[in-house]
Short mmCIF file of C-alpha atoms and ligand atoms in Angstrom, two decimals:
data_model
loop_
_atom_site.label_atom_id
_atom_site.label_comp_id
_atom_site.label_asym_id
_atom_site.label_seq_id
_atom_site.Cartn_x
_atom_site.Cartn_y
_atom_site.Cartn_z
CA MET C 146 92.22 89.26 34.51
CA SER C 147 95.73 89.08 35.98
CA ILE C 148 96.69 89.91 39.55
CA ASN C 149 98.85 92.78 38.36
CA ILE C 150 96.43 95.63 37.99
CA ASP C 151 98.02 99.00 37.32
CA THR C 152 97.42 101.84 39.71
CA GLU C 153 95.08 103.88 37.49
CA ARG C 154 92.93 100.82 36.79
CA ALA C 155 92.76 99.92 40.50
CA ILE C 156 91.58 103.42 41.36
CA GLU C 157 89.05 103.34 38.55
CA LEU C 158 87.66 100.06 39.92
CA TYR C 159 87.57 101.58 43.41
CA LYS C 160 85.65 104.60 42.15
CA THR C 161 83.18 102.76 39.94
CA LEU C 162 82.40 99.32 41.41
CA SER C 163 79.91 98.57 44.17
CA THR C 164 81.44 97.36 47.44
CA GLU C 165 80.42 93.80 46.60
CA GLU C 166 81.97 93.90 43.12
CA LEU C 167 85.14 95.57 44.38
CA SER C 168 85.43 93.00 47.18
CA GLN C 169 85.12 90.19 44.64
CA GLU C 170 87.99 91.64 42.57
CA ALA C 171 90.23 91.95 45.62
CA ASP C 172 89.24 88.49 46.86
CA ARG C 173 90.18 87.00 43.50
CA VAL C 174 93.66 88.58 43.67
CA CYS C 175 94.10 87.47 47.28
CA ARG C 176 93.06 83.87 46.60
CA GLU C 177 95.31 83.71 43.54
CA LEU C 178 98.32 84.27 45.81
CA TYR C 179 97.26 83.10 49.26
CA GLY C 180 94.51 80.61 48.39
CA GLU C 181 91.91 80.11 51.10
CA ARG C 182 94.47 80.56 53.89
CA VAL C 183 94.01 83.05 56.72
CA PHE C 184 97.15 83.46 58.86
CA LEU C 185 96.85 83.70 62.64
CA ARG C 186 98.97 86.01 64.81
CA GLY C 187 98.89 85.89 68.60
CA LEU C 188 98.62 89.50 69.79
CA ILE C 189 100.20 90.41 73.14
CA GLU C 190 99.41 93.93 74.36
CA PHE C 191 102.13 94.20 76.97
CA SER C 192 101.97 97.81 78.22
CA ASN C 193 99.42 100.59 78.03
CA TYR C 194 101.81 103.32 79.19
CA CYS C 195 102.51 105.85 76.46
CA HIS C 196 104.35 109.16 76.45
CA CYS C 197 102.56 110.22 73.24
CA ASP C 198 99.32 112.10 73.19
CA CYS C 199 97.64 111.14 69.91
CA LEU C 200 94.23 112.80 69.91
CA TYR C 201 92.44 109.66 68.74
CA CYS C 202 93.85 107.16 71.21
CA GLY C 203 92.23 105.95 74.44
CA ILE C 204 95.58 105.28 76.16
CA ARG C 205 97.12 108.67 75.27
CA ALA C 206 99.32 110.14 78.00
CA SER C 207 96.77 112.74 79.11
CA ASN C 208 93.99 110.26 79.75
CA GLU C 209 94.20 110.04 83.51
CA ASP C 210 91.28 107.61 83.79
CA VAL C 211 93.30 104.74 82.36
CA HIS C 212 94.41 102.01 84.75
CA ARG C 213 98.00 101.60 83.55
CA PHE C 214 99.76 98.22 83.46
CA ARG C 215 103.08 96.77 82.36
CA MET C 216 103.71 93.08 81.89
CA SER C 217 107.00 91.80 83.28
CA GLU C 218 109.64 90.45 80.94
CA GLU C 219 108.91 86.97 82.25
CA ASP C 220 105.15 87.28 81.75
CA ILE C 221 105.56 88.50 78.16
CA ILE C 222 107.86 85.58 77.38
CA ASN C 223 105.61 83.03 79.09
CA THR C 224 102.55 84.36 77.25
CA ALA C 225 104.30 83.87 73.91
CA VAL C 226 105.66 80.45 74.87
CA LEU C 227 102.18 79.31 75.89
CA GLY C 228 101.00 80.46 72.46
CA TYR C 229 103.80 78.48 70.84
CA GLU C 230 102.80 75.38 72.80
CA ARG C 231 99.29 75.91 71.51
CA LYS C 232 100.69 75.90 67.99
CA LEU C 233 100.73 79.62 67.15
CA ARG C 234 103.78 80.51 65.08
CA THR C 235 103.66 84.31 64.97
CA PHE C 236 103.44 86.78 67.84
CA VAL C 237 102.80 90.49 67.71
CA LEU C 238 104.13 92.37 70.75
CA GLN C 239 102.37 95.72 70.96
CA SER C 240 102.52 98.60 73.45
CA GLY C 241 102.34 102.34 73.83
CA GLU C 242 105.61 104.23 73.43
CA ASP C 243 106.94 103.20 76.82
CA SER C 244 110.63 103.82 77.58
CA TYR C 245 110.43 101.56 80.65
CA TYR C 246 111.21 98.74 78.22
CA THR C 247 114.77 99.51 77.16
CA THR C 248 116.04 98.18 73.86
CA GLU C 249 118.22 95.79 75.85
CA MET C 250 115.13 94.42 77.59
CA LEU C 251 113.15 94.09 74.35
CA CYS C 252 116.11 92.31 72.74
CA ARG C 253 116.23 89.88 75.66
CA ILE C 254 112.50 89.22 75.31
CA VAL C 255 112.83 88.59 71.57
CA GLU C 256 115.89 86.35 71.99
CA THR C 257 114.26 84.27 74.72
CA ILE C 258 111.01 83.76 72.82
CA LYS C 259 113.01 82.75 69.76
CA ALA C 260 115.11 80.28 71.75
CA ARG C 261 112.13 78.79 73.55
CA SER C 262 110.22 78.36 70.30
CA ASN C 263 113.08 76.50 68.59
CA ASN C 264 113.49 79.56 66.37
CA GLU C 265 110.22 78.66 64.67
CA ALA C 266 108.11 81.60 65.78
CA ALA C 267 108.11 84.88 63.89
CA ILE C 268 108.10 87.96 66.12
CA THR C 269 106.51 91.23 65.14
CA LEU C 270 107.04 94.34 67.22
CA SER C 271 104.66 97.29 67.32
CA CYS C 272 106.09 99.71 69.88
CA GLY C 273 106.21 102.99 67.97
CA ILE C 274 109.03 105.26 66.89
CA LYS C 275 112.61 104.36 67.86
CA SER C 276 116.02 105.35 66.53
CA SER C 277 117.51 103.49 63.58
CA SER C 278 120.19 101.98 65.83
CA GLU C 279 117.52 100.66 68.21
CA TYR C 280 115.66 99.08 65.30
CA ALA C 281 118.93 97.52 64.13
CA GLU C 282 119.53 96.01 67.59
CA LEU C 283 116.02 94.56 67.69
CA GLN C 284 116.47 93.07 64.26
CA ALA C 285 119.82 91.58 65.24
CA ALA C 286 118.15 90.05 68.31
CA GLY C 287 115.83 88.15 66.00
CA ALA C 288 112.70 90.31 65.58
CA ASP C 289 111.32 89.58 62.12
CA ARG C 290 108.69 92.22 61.52
CA TYR C 291 107.74 95.70 62.71
CA LEU C 292 104.41 97.48 62.47
CA ILE C 293 104.00 101.23 62.65
CA ARG C 294 100.99 102.78 60.95
CA PHE C 295 101.39 106.18 59.31
CA GLU C 296 97.75 106.77 60.40
CA THR C 297 96.97 109.30 57.67
CA SER C 298 98.90 110.45 54.61
CA ASP C 299 97.72 114.05 55.08
CA PRO C 300 100.74 115.79 56.67
CA ASP C 301 98.74 118.59 58.35
CA LEU C 302 96.11 116.22 59.72
CA HIS C 303 98.85 113.86 60.92
CA LYS C 304 100.63 116.61 62.82
CA TYR C 305 97.40 117.83 64.36
CA LEU C 306 96.28 114.35 65.46
CA ARG C 307 99.66 113.28 66.76
CA GLY C 308 100.44 116.18 69.07
CA GLY C 309 102.85 117.89 66.70
CA ILE C 310 104.83 114.82 65.60
CA SER C 311 105.25 114.93 61.84
CA LEU C 312 104.28 112.39 59.21
CA LYS C 313 107.87 112.72 57.98
CA ARG C 314 109.10 111.27 61.29
CA ARG C 315 106.88 108.18 60.96
CA LEU C 316 107.96 107.73 57.35
CA LYS C 317 111.59 108.00 58.44
CA ALA C 318 110.93 105.21 60.97
CA LEU C 319 109.50 103.06 58.17
CA GLU C 320 112.55 103.73 56.01
CA ASP C 321 114.87 102.81 58.90
CA LEU C 322 112.97 99.57 59.46
CA LYS C 323 113.27 98.61 55.82
CA MET C 324 117.00 99.38 55.83
CA CYS C 325 117.43 97.05 58.82
CA GLY C 326 115.81 94.20 56.89
CA PHE C 327 112.50 94.02 58.77
CA GLU C 328 109.34 92.83 57.08
CA THR C 329 107.70 96.21 57.36
CA GLY C 330 104.09 97.00 58.08
CA SER C 331 102.19 100.24 58.22
CA GLY C 332 98.66 101.37 57.57
CA PHE C 333 96.02 103.85 58.55
CA MET C 334 92.70 104.50 60.21
CA VAL C 335 89.59 105.10 58.17
CA GLY C 336 87.12 107.86 58.98
CA LEU C 337 89.34 110.25 60.94
CA PRO C 338 87.82 113.69 61.38
CA GLY C 339 89.21 115.98 58.67
CA GLU C 340 89.85 113.12 56.26
CA SER C 341 88.34 113.09 52.75
CA GLU C 342 87.88 110.49 50.05
CA GLU C 343 91.01 111.90 48.46
CA THR C 344 92.93 111.32 51.72
CA ARG C 345 91.78 107.70 51.76
CA ILE C 346 92.93 107.15 48.18
CA ASN C 347 96.25 108.85 49.01
CA ASN C 348 96.58 106.56 52.04
CA ALA C 349 96.27 103.53 49.79
CA LEU C 350 98.73 105.02 47.27
CA LEU C 351 101.23 105.72 50.04
CA CYS C 352 101.04 102.04 51.08
CA LYS C 353 101.86 101.14 47.50
CA SER C 354 104.76 103.58 47.17
CA LEU C 355 106.23 102.38 50.48
CA GLU C 356 106.10 98.81 49.09
CA LEU C 357 104.77 97.56 52.40
CA ASP C 358 104.82 93.89 53.37
CA MET C 359 101.88 94.31 55.77
CA VAL C 360 99.09 96.86 55.86
CA GLY C 361 96.84 97.33 58.90
CA ILE C 362 93.64 99.18 58.10
CA GLY C 363 90.96 99.81 60.68
CA PRO C 364 88.04 102.13 61.26
CA PHE C 365 88.65 105.07 63.59
CA ILE C 366 86.39 104.64 66.63
CA PRO C 367 85.99 107.77 68.78
CA HIS C 368 87.01 107.17 72.39
CA PRO C 369 84.88 109.03 74.98
CA ALA C 370 87.90 110.17 77.02
CA THR C 371 89.71 111.85 74.11
CA PRO C 372 89.37 115.25 72.40
CA LEU C 373 87.83 113.44 69.40
CA LYS C 374 84.98 111.97 71.43
CA ASP C 375 82.25 113.74 69.46
CA SER C 376 83.57 112.76 66.04
CA GLU C 377 81.42 110.83 63.63
CA ARG C 378 81.51 107.01 63.82
CA TYR C 379 81.15 105.54 60.32
CA ASP C 380 79.94 102.10 59.33
CA ILE C 381 82.32 99.52 57.94
CA ASP C 382 81.77 100.16 54.22
CA MET C 383 84.61 102.69 53.75
CA THR C 384 87.06 100.37 55.52
CA VAL C 385 86.04 97.39 53.37
CA ARG C 386 86.38 99.39 50.16
CA ILE C 387 89.81 100.79 50.97
CA THR C 388 91.01 97.33 52.10
CA ALA C 389 90.01 96.03 48.68
CA LEU C 390 91.87 98.88 46.95
CA VAL C 391 95.04 98.17 48.96
CA ARG C 392 94.84 94.47 47.98
CA LEU C 393 94.59 95.48 44.31
CA LEU C 394 97.59 97.81 44.67
CA LEU C 395 99.70 95.43 46.78
CA PRO C 396 98.73 91.87 45.83
CA GLU C 397 101.55 90.27 47.86
CA ALA C 398 101.09 92.09 51.17
CA ASN C 399 99.62 90.58 54.32
CA LEU C 400 96.47 92.46 55.29
CA PRO C 401 94.93 91.84 58.73
CA ALA C 402 91.20 92.08 59.29
CA SER C 403 91.57 94.24 62.39
CA THR C 404 89.75 93.83 65.69
CA ALA C 405 88.44 97.39 65.23
CA THR C 406 86.71 96.15 62.08
CA GLY C 407 84.89 93.54 64.16
CA THR C 408 84.04 96.18 66.76
CA VAL C 409 82.26 98.49 64.33
CA ASP C 410 80.31 95.68 62.68
CA PRO C 411 79.68 92.16 64.05
CA LEU C 412 80.56 90.81 60.59
CA GLY C 413 83.30 93.37 59.95
CA ARG C 414 86.19 90.92 59.96
CA GLU C 415 84.39 88.57 57.57
CA LYS C 416 83.68 91.51 55.26
CA ALA C 417 87.36 92.57 55.31
CA LEU C 418 88.47 88.95 54.70
CA ALA C 419 86.09 88.74 51.76
CA ALA C 420 87.64 91.96 50.38
CA GLY C 421 91.27 90.89 50.27
CA ALA C 422 92.36 90.65 53.92
CA ASN C 423 94.19 87.43 54.85
CA VAL C 424 95.27 87.71 58.51
CA LEU C 425 93.53 87.55 61.91
CA MET C 426 95.08 88.49 65.22
CA PRO C 427 93.47 86.78 68.23
CA ASN C 428 94.36 88.66 71.41
CA ILE C 429 96.30 86.31 73.72
CA THR C 430 97.10 88.98 76.32
CA PRO C 431 96.28 87.62 79.81
CA LYS C 432 92.53 87.99 80.25
CA GLU C 433 92.74 90.21 83.35
CA LEU C 434 94.79 92.86 81.46
CA LYS C 435 92.93 93.03 78.14
CA GLN C 436 90.26 95.36 79.52
CA TYR C 437 92.87 98.09 80.19
CA TYR C 438 94.28 98.24 76.66
CA LEU C 439 91.46 100.24 75.18
CA LEU C 440 92.64 102.33 72.25
CA TYR C 441 88.97 102.65 71.35
CA PRO C 442 85.72 101.75 73.17
CA ASP C 443 83.51 98.64 72.89
CA LYS C 444 86.45 96.40 71.97
CA ILE C 445 85.27 92.86 71.29
CA CYS C 446 86.40 89.56 72.87
CA LEU C 447 87.54 91.06 76.19
CA ASP C 448 85.96 88.27 78.24
CA GLU C 449 87.43 85.41 76.27
CA SER C 450 90.95 84.04 76.10
CA GLY C 451 92.59 84.32 72.68
CA TYR C 452 92.32 80.54 72.39
CA GLU C 453 88.55 80.60 72.77
CA CYS C 454 88.58 83.28 70.05
CA ILE C 455 90.43 80.97 67.66
CA GLY C 456 87.53 78.50 67.82
CA CYS C 457 85.09 81.30 67.03
CA LEU C 458 87.27 82.70 64.25
CA ASN C 459 87.51 79.27 62.67
CA GLY C 460 83.73 79.19 62.28
CA ARG C 461 83.68 82.75 60.97
CA VAL C 462 86.26 82.24 58.20
CA GLY C 463 84.42 79.08 57.14
CA THR C 464 81.38 81.22 56.26
CA ILE C 465 83.39 82.95 53.52
CA GLY C 466 85.14 79.83 52.25
CA LYS C 467 88.48 80.42 53.95
CA LYS C 468 90.53 78.39 56.45
CA LEU C 469 92.72 79.36 59.38
CA THR C 470 96.32 78.25 59.17
CA LEU C 471 99.01 78.14 61.83
CA GLU C 472 101.89 78.75 59.42
CA ARG C 473 104.30 81.64 60.10
CA GLY C 474 102.77 83.35 57.11
CA ASP C 475 105.60 85.53 55.85
CA SER C 476 104.37 88.05 53.30
CA LEU C 477 105.18 87.03 49.75
CA SER C 478 106.99 90.33 49.15
CA GLY C 479 109.13 89.89 52.29
CA ALA C 480 109.87 86.26 51.45
CA ARG C 481 110.88 87.21 47.90
CA ARG C 482 113.21 89.93 49.19
CA LYS C 483 114.87 87.49 51.58
CA LYS C 484 115.33 84.94 48.80
CA LEU C 485 116.90 87.61 46.59
CA GLN C 486 119.29 88.69 49.32
CA PHE C 487 120.16 85.06 49.92
CA SER C 488 120.89 84.40 46.27
CA GLU C 489 122.93 87.62 46.03
CA LEU C 490 124.87 86.51 49.08
CA ASN C 491 125.53 83.12 47.52
CA ARG C 492 126.59 84.76 44.31
CA GLU C 493 129.06 86.94 46.20
CA GLU C 494 130.36 83.90 48.02
CA SER C 495 130.86 82.00 44.79
CA PHE C 496 133.23 84.76 43.58
CA VAL C 497 135.46 84.42 46.62
N1 LIG D 1208 101.93 102.89 70.12
C1 LIG D 1208 102.06 102.15 68.93
C2 LIG D 1208 101.20 100.89 68.89
C3 LIG D 1208 99.91 100.94 69.63
S1 LIG D 1208 98.65 101.89 68.88
C4 LIG D 1208 101.75 103.03 67.72
O1 LIG D 1208 101.08 104.06 67.89
O2 LIG D 1208 102.19 102.68 66.64
C5 LIG D 1208 98.14 100.83 67.55
C6 LIG D 1208 97.19 101.45 66.56
O3 LIG D 1208 95.92 101.64 67.15
C7 LIG D 1208 97.54 102.82 66.05
O4 LIG D 1208 98.49 102.74 65.03
C8 LIG D 1208 96.19 103.37 65.60
O5 LIG D 1208 96.04 103.24 64.18
C9 LIG D 1208 95.18 102.47 66.31
N2 LIG D 1208 94.22 103.29 67.11
C10 LIG D 1208 94.50 104.14 68.10
N3 LIG D 1208 93.37 104.77 68.54
C11 LIG D 1208 92.34 104.29 67.78
C12 LIG D 1208 90.95 104.57 67.73
N4 LIG D 1208 90.35 105.45 68.54
N5 LIG D 1208 90.19 103.89 66.83
C13 LIG D 1208 90.77 102.96 66.01
N6 LIG D 1208 92.10 102.67 66.02
C14 LIG D 1208 92.88 103.33 66.89
FE1 LIG D 1209 100.59 106.05 72.13
FE2 LIG D 1209 100.21 104.56 69.93
FE3 LIG D 1209 98.13 105.55 71.39
FE4 LIG D 1209 99.64 107.25 69.97
S1 LIG D 1209 98.35 105.54 69.13
S2 LIG D 1209 98.94 107.54 72.11
S3 LIG D 1209 101.66 106.29 70.14
S4 LIG D 1209 99.60 104.03 72.02
#
């Protein structure tokens, strides 16, 4: 069977196969394109201040029990440079929506990390909604990728969960990011209260129609200090199945096996990697700060440095016949787009 499975067929497989069979299909597609490689990203959670009040999130503005922190510009840069010295080649800088970090500051951070990594490191930002001109400035400063999950494709549920902010606004942000030339990532949580099987399938279809380069999928884990504290906590099966469906729909995308997956099930990340995921994101935030960035409870690996985690992850991926790699790991769709633009540019030049 080829790697190009049409949408109807992918949904049929999703609806009819057991989780193990579906995972095998997705794994086959993933290996066809990415082989046994699992890309590593060094995650830096640099601020837990957020002006948003998403009902699901542990660091939402109204949670007064959170000990808030902000890393200085210098500390963010040094954390990434240390990662570069330890051979990591991609960094994800994530935060709440925190206007303390002006676009000018974020640009300076991106530019300095790029310069101090000999322009070898790819930088992904995950700092929420910004204006199209701000995204353009960040891209011009050298940021390569941007992640902003749409969370759920159900517009009413989205608005309810995100304190009145519409799904349309997040989708506009994704469109702006694409226009600026970012490798664009989005995704969703699995098991949100009010979600149905149809919502989950629509989530996967929305990923496909957005032609995403990266898709982050993780189980929703109710946080005790949020309005959703009494919501049901599901096991990992639904997340594994929908990860497999997204791999079938978007063969070329990079799909992380999220930390939340490993929180819900001790073997969650292995199960996601065996169902089409191909990325892991060890958390290299300074150890003393990690404990305060709790979007959800019971987060794993808080007592270890990200570098200790890499050793552990290496053993884990080995159990499913995969290998960690320190490459930049551009998504195949993003790389193809860049190549196209490059050849179009050359063509234009040859007419001059
Ligand atoms: N503020 C940025 C980035 C930080 S939040 C943003 O919202 O895009 C990163 C992701 O954490 C969110 O996109 C959401 O999908 C996830 N998240 C938040 N609360 C969660 C919870 N209780 N369980 C699982 N994932 C959660
Ligand atoms: Fe803020 Fe992101 Fe949490 Fe929403 S999910 S409250 S935007 S950090």
